[in-house]
Every structure is written in C-alpha cells, then in structure tokens.
Tab-separated table of C-alpha atoms in Angstrom:
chain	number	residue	atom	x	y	z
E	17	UNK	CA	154.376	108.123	130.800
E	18	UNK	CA	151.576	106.041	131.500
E	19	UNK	CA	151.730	102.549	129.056
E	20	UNK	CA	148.044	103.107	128.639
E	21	UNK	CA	148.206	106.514	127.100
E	22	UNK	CA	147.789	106.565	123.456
E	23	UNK	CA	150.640	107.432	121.669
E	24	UNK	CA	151.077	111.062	120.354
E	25	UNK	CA	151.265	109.803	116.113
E	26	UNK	CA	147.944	108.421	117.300
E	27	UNK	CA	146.375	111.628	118.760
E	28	UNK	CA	148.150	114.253	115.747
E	29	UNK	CA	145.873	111.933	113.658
E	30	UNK	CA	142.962	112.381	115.604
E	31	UNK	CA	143.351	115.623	115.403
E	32	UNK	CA	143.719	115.834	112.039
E	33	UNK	CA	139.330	115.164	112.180
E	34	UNK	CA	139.292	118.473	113.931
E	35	UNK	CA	138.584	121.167	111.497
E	36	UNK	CA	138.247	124.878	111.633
E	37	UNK	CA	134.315	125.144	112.420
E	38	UNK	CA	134.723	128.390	109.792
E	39	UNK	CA	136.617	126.242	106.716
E	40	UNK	CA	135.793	122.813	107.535
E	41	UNK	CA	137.773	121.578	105.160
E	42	UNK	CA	141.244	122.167	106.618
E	43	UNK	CA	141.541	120.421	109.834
E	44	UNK	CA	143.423	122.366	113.245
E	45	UNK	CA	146.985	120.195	112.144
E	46	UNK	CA	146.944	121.578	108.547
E	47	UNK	CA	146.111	124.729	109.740
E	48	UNK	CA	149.225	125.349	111.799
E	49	UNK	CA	147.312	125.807	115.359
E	50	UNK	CA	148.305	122.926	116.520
E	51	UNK	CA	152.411	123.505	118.027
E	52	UNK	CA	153.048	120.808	120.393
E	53	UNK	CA	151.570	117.535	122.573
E	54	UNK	CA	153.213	116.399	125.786
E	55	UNK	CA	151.804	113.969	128.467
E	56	UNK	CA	152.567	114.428	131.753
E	57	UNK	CA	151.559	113.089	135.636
E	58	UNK	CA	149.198	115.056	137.404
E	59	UNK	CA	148.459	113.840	140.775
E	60	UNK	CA	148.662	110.292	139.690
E	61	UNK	CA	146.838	110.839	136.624
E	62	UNK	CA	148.522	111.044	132.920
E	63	UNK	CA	147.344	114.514	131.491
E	64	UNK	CA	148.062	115.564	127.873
E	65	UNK	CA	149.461	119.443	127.033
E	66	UNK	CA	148.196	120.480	123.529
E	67	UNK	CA	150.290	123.887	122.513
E	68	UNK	CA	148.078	125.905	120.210
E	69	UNK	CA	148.991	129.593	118.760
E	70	UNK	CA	145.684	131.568	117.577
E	71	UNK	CA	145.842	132.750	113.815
E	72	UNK	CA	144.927	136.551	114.677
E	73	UNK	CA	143.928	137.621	118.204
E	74	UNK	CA	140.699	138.677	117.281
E	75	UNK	CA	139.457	135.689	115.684
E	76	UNK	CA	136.401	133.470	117.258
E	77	UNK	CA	136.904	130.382	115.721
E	78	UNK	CA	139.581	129.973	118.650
E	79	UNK	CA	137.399	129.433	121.607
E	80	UNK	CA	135.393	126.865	118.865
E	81	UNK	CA	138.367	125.300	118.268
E	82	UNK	CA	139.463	124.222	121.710
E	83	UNK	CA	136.023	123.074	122.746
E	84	UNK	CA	136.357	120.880	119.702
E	85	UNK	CA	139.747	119.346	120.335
E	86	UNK	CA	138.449	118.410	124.094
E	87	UNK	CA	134.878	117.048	122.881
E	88	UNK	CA	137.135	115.082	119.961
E	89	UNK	CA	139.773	113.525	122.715
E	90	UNK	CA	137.299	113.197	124.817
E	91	UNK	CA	135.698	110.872	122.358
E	92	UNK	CA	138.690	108.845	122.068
E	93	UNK	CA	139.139	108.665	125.894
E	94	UNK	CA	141.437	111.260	126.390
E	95	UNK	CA	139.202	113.171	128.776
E	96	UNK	CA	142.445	114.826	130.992
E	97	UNK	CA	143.776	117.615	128.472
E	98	UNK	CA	145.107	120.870	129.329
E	99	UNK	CA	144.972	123.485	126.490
E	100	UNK	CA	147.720	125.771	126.420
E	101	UNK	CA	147.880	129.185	123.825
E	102	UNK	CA	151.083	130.342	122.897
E	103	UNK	CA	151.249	133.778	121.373
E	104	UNK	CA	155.196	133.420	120.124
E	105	UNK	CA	156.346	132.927	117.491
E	106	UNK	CA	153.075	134.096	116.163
E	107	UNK	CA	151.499	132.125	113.699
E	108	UNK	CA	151.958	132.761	110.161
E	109	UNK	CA	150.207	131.185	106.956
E	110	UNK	CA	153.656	129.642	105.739
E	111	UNK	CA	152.651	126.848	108.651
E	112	UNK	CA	149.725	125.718	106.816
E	113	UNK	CA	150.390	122.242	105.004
E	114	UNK	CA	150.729	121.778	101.269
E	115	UNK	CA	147.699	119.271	102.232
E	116	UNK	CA	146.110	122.404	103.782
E	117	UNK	CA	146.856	124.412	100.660
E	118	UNK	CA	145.563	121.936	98.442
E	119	UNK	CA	141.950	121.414	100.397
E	120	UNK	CA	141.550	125.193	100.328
E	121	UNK	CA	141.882	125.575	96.834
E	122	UNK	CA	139.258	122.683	96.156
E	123	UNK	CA	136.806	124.604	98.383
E	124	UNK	CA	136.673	127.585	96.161
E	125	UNK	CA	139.647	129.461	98.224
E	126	UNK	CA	142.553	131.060	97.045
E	127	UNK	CA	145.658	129.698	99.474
E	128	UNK	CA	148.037	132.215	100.339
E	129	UNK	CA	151.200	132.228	97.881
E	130	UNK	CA	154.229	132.920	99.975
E	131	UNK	CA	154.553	135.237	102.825
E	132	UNK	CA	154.956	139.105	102.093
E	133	UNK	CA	152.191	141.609	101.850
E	134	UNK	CA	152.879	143.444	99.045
E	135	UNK	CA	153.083	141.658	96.082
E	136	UNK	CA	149.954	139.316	97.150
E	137	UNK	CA	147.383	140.721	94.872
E	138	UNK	CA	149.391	140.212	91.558
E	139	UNK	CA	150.266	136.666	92.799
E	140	UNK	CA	146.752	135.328	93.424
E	141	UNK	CA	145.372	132.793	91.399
E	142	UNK	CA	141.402	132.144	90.887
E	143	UNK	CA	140.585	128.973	92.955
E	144	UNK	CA	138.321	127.953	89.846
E	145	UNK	CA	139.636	128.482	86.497
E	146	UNK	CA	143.312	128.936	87.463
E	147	UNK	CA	143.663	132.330	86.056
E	148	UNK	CA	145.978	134.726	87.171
E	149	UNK	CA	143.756	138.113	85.826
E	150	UNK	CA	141.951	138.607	89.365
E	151	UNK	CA	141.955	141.815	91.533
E	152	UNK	CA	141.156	142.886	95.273
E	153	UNK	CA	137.142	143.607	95.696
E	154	UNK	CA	138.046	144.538	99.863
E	155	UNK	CA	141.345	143.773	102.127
E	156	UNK	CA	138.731	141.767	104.385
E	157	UNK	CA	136.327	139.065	103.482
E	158	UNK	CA	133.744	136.883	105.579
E	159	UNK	CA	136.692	135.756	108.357
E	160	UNK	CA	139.447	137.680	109.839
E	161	UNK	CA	142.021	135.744	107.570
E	162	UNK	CA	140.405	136.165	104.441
E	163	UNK	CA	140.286	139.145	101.854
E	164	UNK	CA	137.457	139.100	98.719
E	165	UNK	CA	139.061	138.958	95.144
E	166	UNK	CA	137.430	138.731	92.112
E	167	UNK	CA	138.573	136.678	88.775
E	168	UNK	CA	138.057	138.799	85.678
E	169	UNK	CA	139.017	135.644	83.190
E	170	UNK	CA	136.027	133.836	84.548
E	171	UNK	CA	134.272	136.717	86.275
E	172	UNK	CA	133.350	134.401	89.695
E	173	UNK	CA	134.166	136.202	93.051
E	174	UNK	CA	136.488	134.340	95.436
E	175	UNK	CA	138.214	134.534	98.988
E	176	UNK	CA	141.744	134.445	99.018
E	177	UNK	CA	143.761	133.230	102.481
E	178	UNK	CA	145.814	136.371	102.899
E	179	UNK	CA	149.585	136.066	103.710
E	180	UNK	CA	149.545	136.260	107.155
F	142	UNK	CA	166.359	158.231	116.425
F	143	UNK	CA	167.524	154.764	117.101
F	144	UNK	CA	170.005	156.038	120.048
F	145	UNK	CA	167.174	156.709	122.384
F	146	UNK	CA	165.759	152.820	121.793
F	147	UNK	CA	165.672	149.775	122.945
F	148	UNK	CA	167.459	147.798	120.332
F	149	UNK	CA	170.612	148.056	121.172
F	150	UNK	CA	170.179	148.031	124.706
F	151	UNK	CA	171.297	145.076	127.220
F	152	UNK	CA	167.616	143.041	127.376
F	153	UNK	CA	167.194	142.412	130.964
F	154	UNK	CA	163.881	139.657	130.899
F	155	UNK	CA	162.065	140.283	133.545
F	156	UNK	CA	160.170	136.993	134.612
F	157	UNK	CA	157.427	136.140	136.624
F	158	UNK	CA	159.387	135.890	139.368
F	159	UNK	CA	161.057	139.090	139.358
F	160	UNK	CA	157.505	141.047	139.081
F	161	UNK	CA	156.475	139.277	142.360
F	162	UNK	CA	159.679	140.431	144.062
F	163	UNK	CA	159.139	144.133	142.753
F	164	UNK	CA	158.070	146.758	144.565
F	165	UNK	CA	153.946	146.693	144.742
F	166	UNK	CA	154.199	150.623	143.472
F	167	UNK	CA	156.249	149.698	140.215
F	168	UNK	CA	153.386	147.064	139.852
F	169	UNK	CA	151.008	149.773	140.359
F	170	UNK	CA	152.789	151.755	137.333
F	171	UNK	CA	153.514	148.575	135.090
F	172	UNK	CA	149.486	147.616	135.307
F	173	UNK	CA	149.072	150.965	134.378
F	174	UNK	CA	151.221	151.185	131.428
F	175	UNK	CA	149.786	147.908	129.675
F	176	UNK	CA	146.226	149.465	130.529
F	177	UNK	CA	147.220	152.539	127.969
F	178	UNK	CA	148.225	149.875	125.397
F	179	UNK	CA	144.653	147.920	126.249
F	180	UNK	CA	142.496	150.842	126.335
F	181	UNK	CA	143.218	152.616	123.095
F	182	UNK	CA	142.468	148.817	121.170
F	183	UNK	CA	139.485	148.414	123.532
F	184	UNK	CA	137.806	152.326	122.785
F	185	UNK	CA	138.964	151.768	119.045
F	186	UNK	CA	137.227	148.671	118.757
F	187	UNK	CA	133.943	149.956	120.018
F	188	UNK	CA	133.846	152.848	118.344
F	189	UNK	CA	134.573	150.991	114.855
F	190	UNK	CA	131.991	148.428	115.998
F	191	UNK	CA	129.268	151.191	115.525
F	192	UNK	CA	129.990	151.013	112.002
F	193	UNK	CA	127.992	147.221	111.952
F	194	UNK	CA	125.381	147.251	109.265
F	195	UNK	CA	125.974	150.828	108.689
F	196	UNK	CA	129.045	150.665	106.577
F	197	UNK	CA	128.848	152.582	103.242
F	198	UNK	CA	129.228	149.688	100.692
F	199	UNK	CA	129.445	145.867	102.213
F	200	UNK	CA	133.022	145.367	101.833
F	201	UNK	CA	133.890	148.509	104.150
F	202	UNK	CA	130.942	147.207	106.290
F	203	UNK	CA	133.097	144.044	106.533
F	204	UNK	CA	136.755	145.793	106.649
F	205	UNK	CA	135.571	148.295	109.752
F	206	UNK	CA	134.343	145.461	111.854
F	207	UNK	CA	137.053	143.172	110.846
F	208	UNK	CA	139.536	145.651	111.911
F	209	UNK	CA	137.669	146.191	115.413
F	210	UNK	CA	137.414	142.616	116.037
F	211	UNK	CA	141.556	142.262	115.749
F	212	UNK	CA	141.566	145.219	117.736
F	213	UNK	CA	139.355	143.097	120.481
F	214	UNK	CA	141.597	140.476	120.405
F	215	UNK	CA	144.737	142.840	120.942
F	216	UNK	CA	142.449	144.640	124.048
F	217	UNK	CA	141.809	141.047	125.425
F	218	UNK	CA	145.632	140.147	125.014
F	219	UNK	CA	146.690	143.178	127.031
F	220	UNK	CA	143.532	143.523	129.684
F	221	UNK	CA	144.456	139.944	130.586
F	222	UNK	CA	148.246	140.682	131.522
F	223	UNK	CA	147.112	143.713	133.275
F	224	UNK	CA	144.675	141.833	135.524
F	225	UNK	CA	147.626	139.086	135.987
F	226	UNK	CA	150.126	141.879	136.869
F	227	UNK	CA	147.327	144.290	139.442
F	228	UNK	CA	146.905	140.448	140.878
F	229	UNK	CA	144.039	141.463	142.725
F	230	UNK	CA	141.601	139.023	141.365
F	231	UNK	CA	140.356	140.802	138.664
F	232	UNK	CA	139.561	139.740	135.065
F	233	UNK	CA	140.262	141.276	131.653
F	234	UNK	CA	136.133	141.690	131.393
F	235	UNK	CA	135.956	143.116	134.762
F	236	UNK	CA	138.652	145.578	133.485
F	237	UNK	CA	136.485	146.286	130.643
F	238	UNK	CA	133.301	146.908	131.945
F	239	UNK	CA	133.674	147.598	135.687
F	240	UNK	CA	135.794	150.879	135.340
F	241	UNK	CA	134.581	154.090	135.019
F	242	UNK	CA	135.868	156.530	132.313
F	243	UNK	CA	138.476	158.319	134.982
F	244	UNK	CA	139.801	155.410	134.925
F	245	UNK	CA	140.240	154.346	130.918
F	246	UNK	CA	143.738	154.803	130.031
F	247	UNK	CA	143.270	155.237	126.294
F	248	UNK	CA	144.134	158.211	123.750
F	249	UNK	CA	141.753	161.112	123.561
F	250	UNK	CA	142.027	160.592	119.462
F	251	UNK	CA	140.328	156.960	119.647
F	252	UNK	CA	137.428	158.204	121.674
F	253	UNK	CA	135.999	160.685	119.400
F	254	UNK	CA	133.095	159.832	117.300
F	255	UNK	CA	132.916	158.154	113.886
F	256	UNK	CA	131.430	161.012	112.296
F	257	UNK	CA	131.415	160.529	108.420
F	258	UNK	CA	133.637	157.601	106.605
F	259	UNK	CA	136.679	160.237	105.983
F	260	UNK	CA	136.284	161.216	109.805
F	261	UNK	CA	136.945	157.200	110.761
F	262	UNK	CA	139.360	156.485	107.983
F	263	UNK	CA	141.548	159.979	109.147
F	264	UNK	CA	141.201	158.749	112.956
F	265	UNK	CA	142.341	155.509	111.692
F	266	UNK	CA	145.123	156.411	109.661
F	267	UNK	CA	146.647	158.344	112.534
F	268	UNK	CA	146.204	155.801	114.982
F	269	UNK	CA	147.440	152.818	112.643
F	270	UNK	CA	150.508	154.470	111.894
F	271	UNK	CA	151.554	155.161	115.570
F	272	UNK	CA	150.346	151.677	116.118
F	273	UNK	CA	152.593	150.245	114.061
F	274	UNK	CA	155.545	151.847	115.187
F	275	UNK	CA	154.896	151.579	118.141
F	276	UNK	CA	154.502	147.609	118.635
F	277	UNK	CA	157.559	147.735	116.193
F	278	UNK	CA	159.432	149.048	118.970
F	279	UNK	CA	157.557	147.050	121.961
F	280	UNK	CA	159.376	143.958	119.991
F	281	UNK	CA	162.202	145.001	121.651
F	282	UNK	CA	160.891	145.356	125.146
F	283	UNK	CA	162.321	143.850	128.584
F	284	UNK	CA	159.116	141.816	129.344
F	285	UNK	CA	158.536	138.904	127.591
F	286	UNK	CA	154.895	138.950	127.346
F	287	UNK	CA	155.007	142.716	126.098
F	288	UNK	CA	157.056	141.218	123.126
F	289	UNK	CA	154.894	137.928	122.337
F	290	UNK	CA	151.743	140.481	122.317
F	291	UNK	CA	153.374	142.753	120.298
F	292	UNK	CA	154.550	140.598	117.693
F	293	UNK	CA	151.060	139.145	117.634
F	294	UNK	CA	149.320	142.501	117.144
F	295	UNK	CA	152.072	143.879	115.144
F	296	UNK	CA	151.107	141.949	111.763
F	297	UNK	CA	147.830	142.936	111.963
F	298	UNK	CA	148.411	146.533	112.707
F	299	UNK	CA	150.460	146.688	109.545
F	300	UNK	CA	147.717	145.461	107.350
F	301	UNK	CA	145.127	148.122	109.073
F	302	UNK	CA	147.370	150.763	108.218
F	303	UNK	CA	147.793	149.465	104.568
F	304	UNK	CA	143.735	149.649	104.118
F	305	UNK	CA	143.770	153.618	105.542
F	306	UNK	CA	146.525	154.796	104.397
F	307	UNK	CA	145.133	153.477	100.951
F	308	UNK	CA	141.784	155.301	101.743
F	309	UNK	CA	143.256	158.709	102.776
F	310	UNK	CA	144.913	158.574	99.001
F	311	UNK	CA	141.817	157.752	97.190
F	312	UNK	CA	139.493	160.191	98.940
F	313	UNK	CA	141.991	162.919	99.270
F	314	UNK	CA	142.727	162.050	95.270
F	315	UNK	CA	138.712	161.464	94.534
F	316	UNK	CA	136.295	163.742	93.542
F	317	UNK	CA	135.790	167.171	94.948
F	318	UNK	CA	133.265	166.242	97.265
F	319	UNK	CA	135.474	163.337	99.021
F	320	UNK	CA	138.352	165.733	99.245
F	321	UNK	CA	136.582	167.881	100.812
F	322	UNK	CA	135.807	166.185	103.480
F	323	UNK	CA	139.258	163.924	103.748
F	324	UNK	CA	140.710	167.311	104.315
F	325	UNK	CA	137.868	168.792	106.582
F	326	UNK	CA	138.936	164.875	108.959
F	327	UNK	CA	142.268	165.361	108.811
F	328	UNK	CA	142.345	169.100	110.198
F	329	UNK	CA	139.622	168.221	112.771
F	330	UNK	CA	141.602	165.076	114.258
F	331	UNK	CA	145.277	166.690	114.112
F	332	UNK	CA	144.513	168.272	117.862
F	333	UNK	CA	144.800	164.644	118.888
F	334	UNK	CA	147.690	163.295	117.558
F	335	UNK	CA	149.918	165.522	119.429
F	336	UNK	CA	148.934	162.723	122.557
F	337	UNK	CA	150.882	159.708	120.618
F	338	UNK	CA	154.022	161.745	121.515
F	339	UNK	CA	153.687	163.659	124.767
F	340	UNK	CA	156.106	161.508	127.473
F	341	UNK	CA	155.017	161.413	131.114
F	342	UNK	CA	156.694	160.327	134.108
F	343	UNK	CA	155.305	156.788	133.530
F	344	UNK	CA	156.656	156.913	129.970
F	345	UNK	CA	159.961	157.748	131.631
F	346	UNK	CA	159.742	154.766	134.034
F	347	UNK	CA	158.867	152.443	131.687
F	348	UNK	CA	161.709	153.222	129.397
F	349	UNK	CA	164.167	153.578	131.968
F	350	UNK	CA	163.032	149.769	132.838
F	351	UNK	CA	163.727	149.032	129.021
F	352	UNK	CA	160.046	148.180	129.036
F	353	UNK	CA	158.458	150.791	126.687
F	354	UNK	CA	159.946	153.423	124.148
F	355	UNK	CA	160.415	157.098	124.815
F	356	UNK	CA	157.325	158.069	122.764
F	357	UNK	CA	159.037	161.293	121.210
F	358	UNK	CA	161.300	159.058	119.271
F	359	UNK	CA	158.069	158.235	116.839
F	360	UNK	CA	157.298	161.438	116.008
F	361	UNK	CA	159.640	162.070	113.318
F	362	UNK	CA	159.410	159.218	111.687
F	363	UNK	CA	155.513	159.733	112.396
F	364	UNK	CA	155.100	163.195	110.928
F	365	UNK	CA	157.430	161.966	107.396
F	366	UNK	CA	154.657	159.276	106.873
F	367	UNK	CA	151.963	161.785	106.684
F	368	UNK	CA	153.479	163.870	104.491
F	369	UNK	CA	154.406	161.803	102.371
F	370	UNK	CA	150.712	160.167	102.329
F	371	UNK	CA	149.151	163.268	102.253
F	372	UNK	CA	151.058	164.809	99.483
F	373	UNK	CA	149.912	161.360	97.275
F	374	UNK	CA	146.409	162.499	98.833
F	375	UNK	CA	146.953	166.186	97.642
F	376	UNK	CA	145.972	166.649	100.940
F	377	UNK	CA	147.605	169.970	103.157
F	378	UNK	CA	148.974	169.144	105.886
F	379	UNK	CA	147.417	170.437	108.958
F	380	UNK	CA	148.866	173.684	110.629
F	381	UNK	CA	149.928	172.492	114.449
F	382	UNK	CA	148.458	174.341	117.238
F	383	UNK	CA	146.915	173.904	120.752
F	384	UNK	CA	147.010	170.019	121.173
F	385	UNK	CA	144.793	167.989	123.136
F	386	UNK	CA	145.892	165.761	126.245
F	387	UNK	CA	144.561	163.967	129.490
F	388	UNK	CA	143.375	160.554	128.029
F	389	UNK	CA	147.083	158.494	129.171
F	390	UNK	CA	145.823	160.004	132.604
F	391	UNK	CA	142.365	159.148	132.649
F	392	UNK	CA	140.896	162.683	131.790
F	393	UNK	CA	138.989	162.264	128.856
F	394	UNK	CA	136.071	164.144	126.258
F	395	UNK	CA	132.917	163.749	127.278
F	396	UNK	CA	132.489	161.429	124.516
F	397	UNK	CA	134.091	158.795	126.402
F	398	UNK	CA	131.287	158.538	129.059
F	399	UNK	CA	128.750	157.935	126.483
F	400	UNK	CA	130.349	154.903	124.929
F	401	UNK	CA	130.940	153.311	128.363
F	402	UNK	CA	127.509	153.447	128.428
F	403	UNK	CA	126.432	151.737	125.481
F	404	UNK	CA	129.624	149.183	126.393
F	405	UNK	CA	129.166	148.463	129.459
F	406	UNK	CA	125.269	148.595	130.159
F	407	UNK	CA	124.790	144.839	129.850
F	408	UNK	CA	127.562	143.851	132.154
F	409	UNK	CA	126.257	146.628	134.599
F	410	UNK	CA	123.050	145.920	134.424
F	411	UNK	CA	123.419	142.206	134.766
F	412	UNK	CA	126.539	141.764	136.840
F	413	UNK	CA	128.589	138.400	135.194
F	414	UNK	CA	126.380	137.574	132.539
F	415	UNK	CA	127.653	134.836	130.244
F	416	UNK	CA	127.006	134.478	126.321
C-alpha cells in the first residue's frame, strides 16, 4: 500500500510482545485473538485493520487487550489502526499455538487437551508433576476460561484452560 | 419437531441493506425481538451478580459470578444489535439503564430472587436448558448477526447447563436436608417455565421471517430433559398448573422494579458516568 508501511511478518511479530494482561505469558498471536491484518488508504493515509475474535463474550481482558495492541503499534509507529471484533467463527481453544500450549504449562497451567467437553476431566494432566490422577475442585477458576483442578499424585491445586 | 424449524428451510440473509429498506414497523418488532434475547442475559446476570462474596463455598462464589459475567457479555452482544437495528442513537448502556421495567423484555423466571442456593441452581437449570436449545436453533436463523451471536453464546450456555444440571443431581441425590429444598425450588419456579414456550404474535413474525424458532417446538424436547434429570435427582416432577406470563411483553413481578433500582441507580443518578 504505502512503501513505508511495515510489513505485516513484521507487525504479527510485534504482536507476538502483546500478552494477555490475565496470563502474561501467552502473547494475543498464541492465543488465537488475533484473525487477520490488512492495510488500507484512508483519506490519503495508510491505516492497518487488525481482526480479533474475543475468547468468551463476557471476558474483560478484551477491552485490555485492544488498548494494548494500539499503545504497542503505536510504539512502533503504527499510530493509524482500526480494531475490528469478529464474533464468527467463534473462537475455540484448538487456535491456541503448540508455543501457546507449551508457555501455559510452564506457568503452572494445565492447556486444554483437545476440544470436547466431556471427557476433559479424565484427560487433564497436572502442570507440575505430569500426573494424570487429578480431579475437578469447580467448573470455573480465577478467569472466565479457566476451571480449578486439583493433582492428587502431588496434592498441588492447579488451573486447567478448559476446552473451549 | 424438526418440521416446524429452520434447518431445512431456504436461508434468506438478510443484510444490512435489506433492514434499511424494511418497513420501520418490522424494525420496530425485530428491535424488539433481540431485546427478549438481551433482557433475560441482562436480568440473569444481575441477579447472579448478588451472589458476589456471598457464595456458599469459594468455588460456587467463583462459578455464580463467572456464569453472570458470560451472561453480560451475551446481554452486551445483543443490546448492541438492538440499538444498531432501533437506529435512533441509542447505546447498548442506554438500553440497559435508561428503560424502565415496562419496558424490559425478559422472562418472568429470571427476575425472581435468588432465594437459597437450590432456589438459584433450579432457576438456573431451567433457564440453561431452554438457553441452550434455544441458541441451538438461532444457529439457523435468517440474520447473520443473530447466528454469529448465537454461536458465540451457544458454547458457553452449554457449559452453564453442565454445572446445574450437575447440581440439581447432587442436591436432589444429597442429604435429606438438600433434597428438601431442591424439591421445595423446583416446585416454586415451575409457574415460570411455562413462559419459555408460550408463542406470541411477535414469535409468529419472527419465524415466519425465518428469524427465530416457533418456541413450542422446545418444549418437548425441554420437558424429556427434566425428567430425565430429575429422576437421576430423585426429584418429582412438578404437577403443571396456572402458569405465569407478561415478562416477553414488558409486564413483569414486582421484583423486577427493585433490581432496576439497585442496576441502574448509578447511571441514573449520574447520567453517562464512565469507569
């Protein structure tokens, strides 16, 4: 669009700095929020698009979130950005990275296995000693997307990312 | 029960553009019919809100307001379309806390009070479960927006209804006491499920538009759910008689006025304060 805009690569890995202000280990990308970037002329002016999809409608880490991207671009120049939320196809945990995955469980938090409800709390392994002998404490935890678990092999409580 | 649906129906979108060209009174009846769909998340939501700090062990502390806070996010969804469909300047908060209970669109079920924990869980059970089905159905709507929502709101509605329905077993199954009282919630809230499936002439509208289901459809499928929960909850199922209505038309219990009051004060008394 405009030869001085940075290229898109350059701004995904900008935004990979961005995290979730909740678990600020996983950044926006990993998370899945992040759908699309476009430029595109507006009055003369380049103007970047960013396509985000919220991870449950409730959740208000999402207003945090897009105040973070702009202050973030805005850092690297970028200050024209239009933030657009797309509801469809609704987000789902099976968009977080293996990266993502990975980061979680070094935190102290269970990833989600595989999407489908049912079978979730026999599949849950504790984020610290690996065991598979844990159990549901509650269906919700400190955020919207997590539920509390317990490990009986090493007896530490945990928060497990629920399939989503 | 599927002949009377949407599914198989020829899925006219209706677009922006379309609404604009419609006739202002079917936008007068489609702002309307989201508001039902906003109002009974919005009321919920307070009413589960109350619960903050007051829950009877932390986790359920944590599982009631989690629950209202999706059900926020759902209200905020749908107030916003309605306030972009009446496109008279108003703003999903203004639709929250500038109209007056005549004017609340939601089910006279969500409104009543929390009473004890099997009171709340019974009120949510009922709701979840025509929830459910119902954005199930909504997936399959004409509008476009109606289905994005929906399948939003849908995933989260079927994990609600997993935590009550699992809650209505184990104090229906529990101790004497916590039977007791399951029972005693379940009897007191049936007069207000018989709202979920009562079909006005906006109902009618809506589903001859391919917009909405005919609500009657659910109630089948509705009533086997319960029974089947409440006979894992050695619960009785509650006799049917006289059944409550008015809320879908803004005639509510007076129990409506005094939440509005708590919900709306600040907004009231200080017009457009921000956070």
């Amino acid at each position: 669009m405009n030869t001085t805009s940075p290229a898109l690569a350059q701004i995904w890995s900008w935004l990979e700095e961005v995290v979730d202000p909740e678990i600020p280990v996983v950044s926006v990308v990993d998370l899945g929020i992040v759908r699309g970037l476009s430029w595109c002329e507006d009055q003369g002016e380049p103007k970047l698009t960013i396509t985000i999809t919220p991870t449950y409608s409730g959740c208000p880490a999402t207003a945090v979130i897009k105040q973070d991207i702009v202050t973030a671009l805005s850092e690297h120049g970028i200050t024209h950005v239009q933030i657009e939320t797309r509801l469809a196809p609704a987000w789902t945990t099976d968009w977080l990275s293996e990266k993502g995955k990975r980061c979680l469980r070094e935190y102290g938090i269970a990833p989600p296995q595989r999407l489908g409800l049912d079978s979730e709390e026999t599949l849950t392994e504790c984020p610290r000693c690996g065991s598979k002998n844990t159990r549901m404490v509650s269906q919700f935890g400190s955020t919207p997307c997590k539920a509390f678990y317990v490990c009986d092999a090493c007896c530490e409580p945990f928060d497990h990312f629920k399939c989503h | 029960m599927k002949k009377c649906g949407m599914r198989n129906a020829d899925r006219g979108m209706i677009s922006d553009s379309t609404l604009r060209d419609r006739h202002p009174a079917f936008r007068i009846s489609f702002f309307d019919y989201i508001l039902r769909l906003a109002d009974s998340c919005l009321i919920l939501s307070q009413r589960l809100g109350e619960w903050c700090g007051r829950g009877p062990v932390l986790e359920e502390d944590l599982a009631l307001t989690n629950v209202a806070l999706d059900l926020n996010g759902q209200a905020r969804l749908w107030l916003g379309y309605a306030a972009e469909i009446e496109g008279k300047g108003r703003t999903e908060d203004q639709l929250a806390f500038f109209r007056d209970a005549h004017e609340f669109r939601n089910l006279l079920l969500v409104e009543q009070a929390n009473g004890d924990f099997a009171m709340t869980i019974a009120r949510q059970f009922y709701f979840d479960l025509w929830h459910s089905w119902l954005l199930n159905e909504l997936l399959y709507s004409s509008d476009q927006r109606i289905r994005e929502i929906s399948e939003k709101a849908r995933k989260e509605v079927q994990y609600h209804l997993r935590r009550s329905a699992g809650w209505v077993i184990r104090l229906g199954d529990g101790t004497e006491e916590s039977h007791i009282r399951m029972q005693h919630a379940a009897d007191e809230l049936w007069q207000f499920t018989g709202e979920f499936f009562e079909t006005d002439a906006l109902d009618n509208a809506m589903v001859q538009e391919k917009i909405g289901p005919d609500p009657r459809m659910f109630q089948m499928v509705w009533m086997d759910r319960v029974k089947s929960t409440f006979a894992e909850a050695t619960l009785v199922l509650p006799e049917t008689g006289w059944m409550q209505r008015g809320g879908k038309c803004g005639i509510h219990t007076e129990r409506l006025g005094y939440l509005l009051a708590e919900m709306q004060f600040l907004q009231r008394a200080y017009p457009d304060a921000q956070w």
